[in-house]
Amino acid sequence: MNLKQQSKLFLILFLIGIMFTANAAEIWVSTQGKDTNLGTKLSPLATIQMAVRKARELRRLKDASIKDGIHIIVMDGTYYLNEPLFVRPEDSGTAESPTTIEADVNAKPILSGGIEIKNWKKSTLAINGLKVGTVWEADAPQQAGEIINYRQLWVNGKKAVRAKSTAGNKMDRILSWDAATETCWIPFKDKSVKFEPGMEMFIVQWWAIANLRIKNIEVVKDSARLSFEQPESRIQSEHPWPAPWISKNNGNSAFYLNNGISMLNEPGEWYLDRKKAKIYYIPRAGENMASAKVTIPVLENLVEMKGTLDSPVHHFNFKGISFQYSNWLRPSQQGHVPLQAGMYLLDAYKLKTPGTPNQDNLENQAWVGRPRGAVEVNYANNTLFESCTFEHLSSTGLDFHRGTNHNTIKGNLFKDIGGNGINLGVFSDEAIEAHLPLQVKDEREICSDEMVSDNLITNVANEDWGCLGIAAGFVKNLTIEHNEISDVAYSGISMGWGWTHTENVMRNNKILGNKIHHYAKHLHDVAGIYTLSSQPDSRIEENYIDKVYNSPYAHDPFLWLYLYTDEGTQGFTIKNNWIPIQKTLKNHNGPAGNVWQDNYAFVDSKIKENAGIRPLYTNLTKEVVVDEAWGLQEMPKAVAIELIGKNFDVETIKSTIKGFRIVGEELYQWENHLVIYGLMNQPERTRRKLALAFPALEIKIYENPVYDFQNFERCKGVKVASEWDNIVLTADLVDDVKMQKEYVDYHTTQFEKWPEIAKGFCNADFQQLQVFKNGRQLILVISIPKGESLDKLNPKTTENNPRVDDWNALMKKYQTGIEGAKPGEVWIFLKKLEEKK
């Protein structure tokens, strides 16, 4: 070796020495690298797996270079995985010396579990009457001589639609379901649909869906009877909740059939013909298949971080890495019948005699499994996922399952995900019945002390519609704060599992400052934030929840909520959450109760402004998905419905209107008049239902008030009370059409011409005053702070305000008592009917 060669070698060794002796060791990875390279920036490795191995060796040898950590720096490009990246306990760092897999500056490296399908050409086949050349085809890729199976396909990053029986977003409705024979009757007018092995039924049922593999289709005239493969056939027909529904009012369960070439007929649809080893696709407008990037998922899991109880993975981080294209095949292999939150049933049935040692009235049993996650974490602590992207994934995005604690998930994007964006904690072990409270001998088993903050979770649950933005099971000391969640098929955040008020591992969980909007796209029995079971010292505070999608196929069109504390929920403080109206539900909550305070649209405006992603990560918000074409729920409005007759069966009336989910529903009565007051959708539909149930009663609707005083609109510098007492009165207008019009005109112009009246209501702290009219009859609703007295407040309307007396005197000539009123009696107070304890 000559002197020049020696100098070059010294320089190379010197540079390598600098790399491993500066602040931290660096190991570089590039799509242009080789795993036999040194791992420097100039000589990078080809795979992250090899980089992790090199990092492991540095730690094993206690190399001095790792004093301040190891940085595995990944250059721009797509890294196609042929197996998941496995992070082991031996890969752990320390607080002073963590291992971090991170993107190079301005790079967006992708770990992909998919492969690209190339060499597309126009099919020469005449498919479903379409013009030859409309459908494109490509050879189906294989592994080890077998056709790769998958349930999703993306074209230029946009998910295509597996060929199905209905057009666009339309669905049909089942005719009936026979649990005894495990069969379903459906309408079957389109005889072009032919049974093929591998066909499936996708069905909506309450708060979940099901994917059922079809065994046979028996066509009878314009109907067909479907039978299904096992095990899902038995589970689907035996499990009681959630099940297919039959409803004259709201329609039967919605469904479509999919995965058959006979249904391939719309742009954006695809079909895998496994026998012919071909993929068929009908391009959307503007798609050039000669240059399109078509990707199918292969791996179900891209990264597995897994330790043991005594040897967890720790201090291992991911920053700026994109995880894309994961597969999920269980529905194709065993069907998919979820209980809730995507947790699929392994077995479930109804008890002939209700009651278990834990719950006396429990009528069903269920055991669940857990869907795969693109990134799965078990037995790990002090790890970090920051500024990463989870996108184009078939099932769960990021799953912290068992034995995880003190981990952080912040500033990440979760987008275009088939299942839950983020899963946290155990949702019942497969061997444990789902309604049992989780108890453990070793607290290290519990998912605890995790921080989930400042993430954008958008366009999720787009395969399994019963999934959520963030789903937490049995967790402890969990904080979910300042995330933004949008475009979700079901709920935004759920926390808790077990449907029980029995003490369990859950406690001190917090949902704070999140922004949740455009949710409930497909399913109801839904909320922005949903809870289950006992969770002492837990808090739901300062969240902003708004804009609920209009779901056309929901089993209960009115059962959409902003906050929903479901069975067994207790131990929560729920306060200062911005919601447009108090559309909430407290369903069979635990005896220890919850604290509710100031959850409405009149909380401090800063709560609404500050909710969601904080400034460090607001660049994420440009990725927010909102389907404006889908449409939003119509907000319920104040309505009074009056029933006039004899012998009211109040409990039957309440039962009749229960399904309409009237917000703030209250009943008031005076003699043969009963008034239902609250915020309602479709009051005419409610009236018709009452008319069918009580044909002898006269039923009248009072809506669109002729006068509507609202404290927050008319009174400056006041705080609207969070709870109101309503006083309901009724009177008639005099039997003179001209005077009736004058009365309405006075009220229409009162705010401009008689401003002193509204000032008087402000002085009296009236929260609301509404006047409704139907024919001659008026319904007056005065709302005052809960616990106050109208007798005490009403005199304040005239204090230093004689104009109110003038108004009252003027109005007297227009008003008279309704039929049955005493002589000289004008306004009649209706008595509020209290709830039975």
Short mmCIF file of N, CA, C and O in Angstrom, two decimals, residues 53 150 158 161 163 174 176 212 215 319 392 466 475 487 510 535 620 655 666 731 792 818-819:
data_model
loop_
_atom_site.label_atom_id
_atom_site.label_comp_id
_atom_site.label_asym_id
_atom_site.label_seq_id
_atom_site.Cartn_x
_atom_site.Cartn_y
_atom_site.Cartn_z
N ARG A 53 -30.20 -4.15 13.06
CA ARG A 53 -29.23 -5.17 13.48
C ARG A 53 -27.89 -4.52 13.81
O ARG A 53 -27.26 -4.86 14.81
N TYR A 150 -55.98 -10.38 -1.28
CA TYR A 150 -56.08 -9.06 -0.68
C TYR A 150 -57.51 -8.58 -0.85
O TYR A 150 -58.28 -9.10 -1.65
N LYS A 158 -55.44 6.36 -4.30
CA LYS A 158 -56.87 6.44 -4.02
C LYS A 158 -57.45 5.04 -4.02
O LYS A 158 -57.28 4.29 -4.99
N VAL A 161 -62.79 0.38 -5.41
CA VAL A 161 -63.94 -0.27 -4.80
C VAL A 161 -64.01 -1.72 -5.28
O VAL A 161 -64.02 -1.97 -6.49
N ALA A 163 -65.65 -4.81 -6.52
CA ALA A 163 -66.89 -4.89 -7.29
C ALA A 163 -68.07 -5.29 -6.43
O ALA A 163 -68.01 -6.27 -5.69
N ILE A 174 -82.30 -5.77 3.40
CA ILE A 174 -82.70 -7.16 3.48
C ILE A 174 -84.22 -7.26 3.63
O ILE A 174 -84.87 -6.31 4.08
N SER A 176 -85.60 -10.22 5.21
CA SER A 176 -85.79 -10.91 6.49
C SER A 176 -84.52 -11.65 6.85
O SER A 176 -83.64 -11.85 6.01
N LEU A 212 -69.78 -11.35 5.52
CA LEU A 212 -70.20 -12.76 5.54
C LEU A 212 -69.90 -13.40 4.19
O LEU A 212 -70.36 -12.92 3.15
N LYS A 215 -72.21 -18.83 0.95
CA LYS A 215 -72.08 -20.24 0.58
C LYS A 215 -72.93 -20.57 -0.64
O LYS A 215 -72.54 -21.34 -1.52
N LYS A 319 -39.56 8.58 14.00
CA LYS A 319 -39.84 9.98 13.69
C LYS A 319 -39.88 10.18 12.17
O LYS A 319 -38.91 9.85 11.48
N HIS A 392 -53.22 4.40 3.99
CA HIS A 392 -53.55 3.31 3.08
C HIS A 392 -53.39 1.95 3.79
O HIS A 392 -52.67 1.07 3.32
N GLY A 466 -67.68 0.09 11.85
CA GLY A 466 -67.91 0.17 13.29
C GLY A 466 -66.68 0.54 14.08
O GLY A 466 -66.67 0.44 15.31
N VAL A 475 -57.68 0.54 30.06
CA VAL A 475 -56.49 1.39 30.13
C VAL A 475 -56.49 2.16 31.45
O VAL A 475 -57.53 2.34 32.09
N ASP A 487 -64.08 12.76 9.48
CA ASP A 487 -64.43 11.80 8.44
C ASP A 487 -64.31 10.36 8.95
O ASP A 487 -63.52 9.57 8.46
N LYS A 510 -58.04 10.45 30.73
CA LYS A 510 -58.37 11.84 30.40
C LYS A 510 -58.53 12.01 28.89
O LYS A 510 -57.67 11.56 28.11
N GLN A 535 -64.55 3.99 35.69
CA GLN A 535 -63.21 4.56 35.49
C GLN A 535 -63.02 5.72 36.48
O GLN A 535 -63.10 6.88 36.10
N LEU A 620 -50.34 19.61 9.93
CA LEU A 620 -51.12 18.40 9.65
C LEU A 620 -52.52 18.73 9.15
O LEU A 620 -53.12 17.95 8.41
N SER A 655 -93.02 5.86 25.79
CA SER A 655 -92.47 4.73 25.05
C SER A 655 -92.61 4.93 23.54
O SER A 655 -91.71 4.59 22.76
N GLU A 666 -89.42 16.90 27.75
CA GLU A 666 -90.19 17.11 28.97
C GLU A 666 -91.67 17.05 28.63
O GLU A 666 -92.09 17.47 27.56
N ALA A 731 -102.40 29.71 26.03
CA ALA A 731 -103.53 30.64 25.94
C ALA A 731 -104.02 30.66 24.51
O ALA A 731 -103.38 30.08 23.61
N LYS A 792 -89.91 34.85 41.55
CA LYS A 792 -88.81 35.71 42.00
C LYS A 792 -88.24 36.53 40.84
O LYS A 792 -87.91 37.72 41.00
N ILE A 818 -107.96 29.46 26.96
CA ILE A 818 -108.39 28.35 26.11
C ILE A 818 -109.66 27.74 26.69
O ILE A 818 -110.07 28.04 27.82
N GLU A 819 -110.28 26.87 25.92
CA GLU A 819 -111.50 26.22 26.38
C GLU A 819 -111.23 25.49 27.69
O GLU A 819 -110.24 24.75 27.80
#
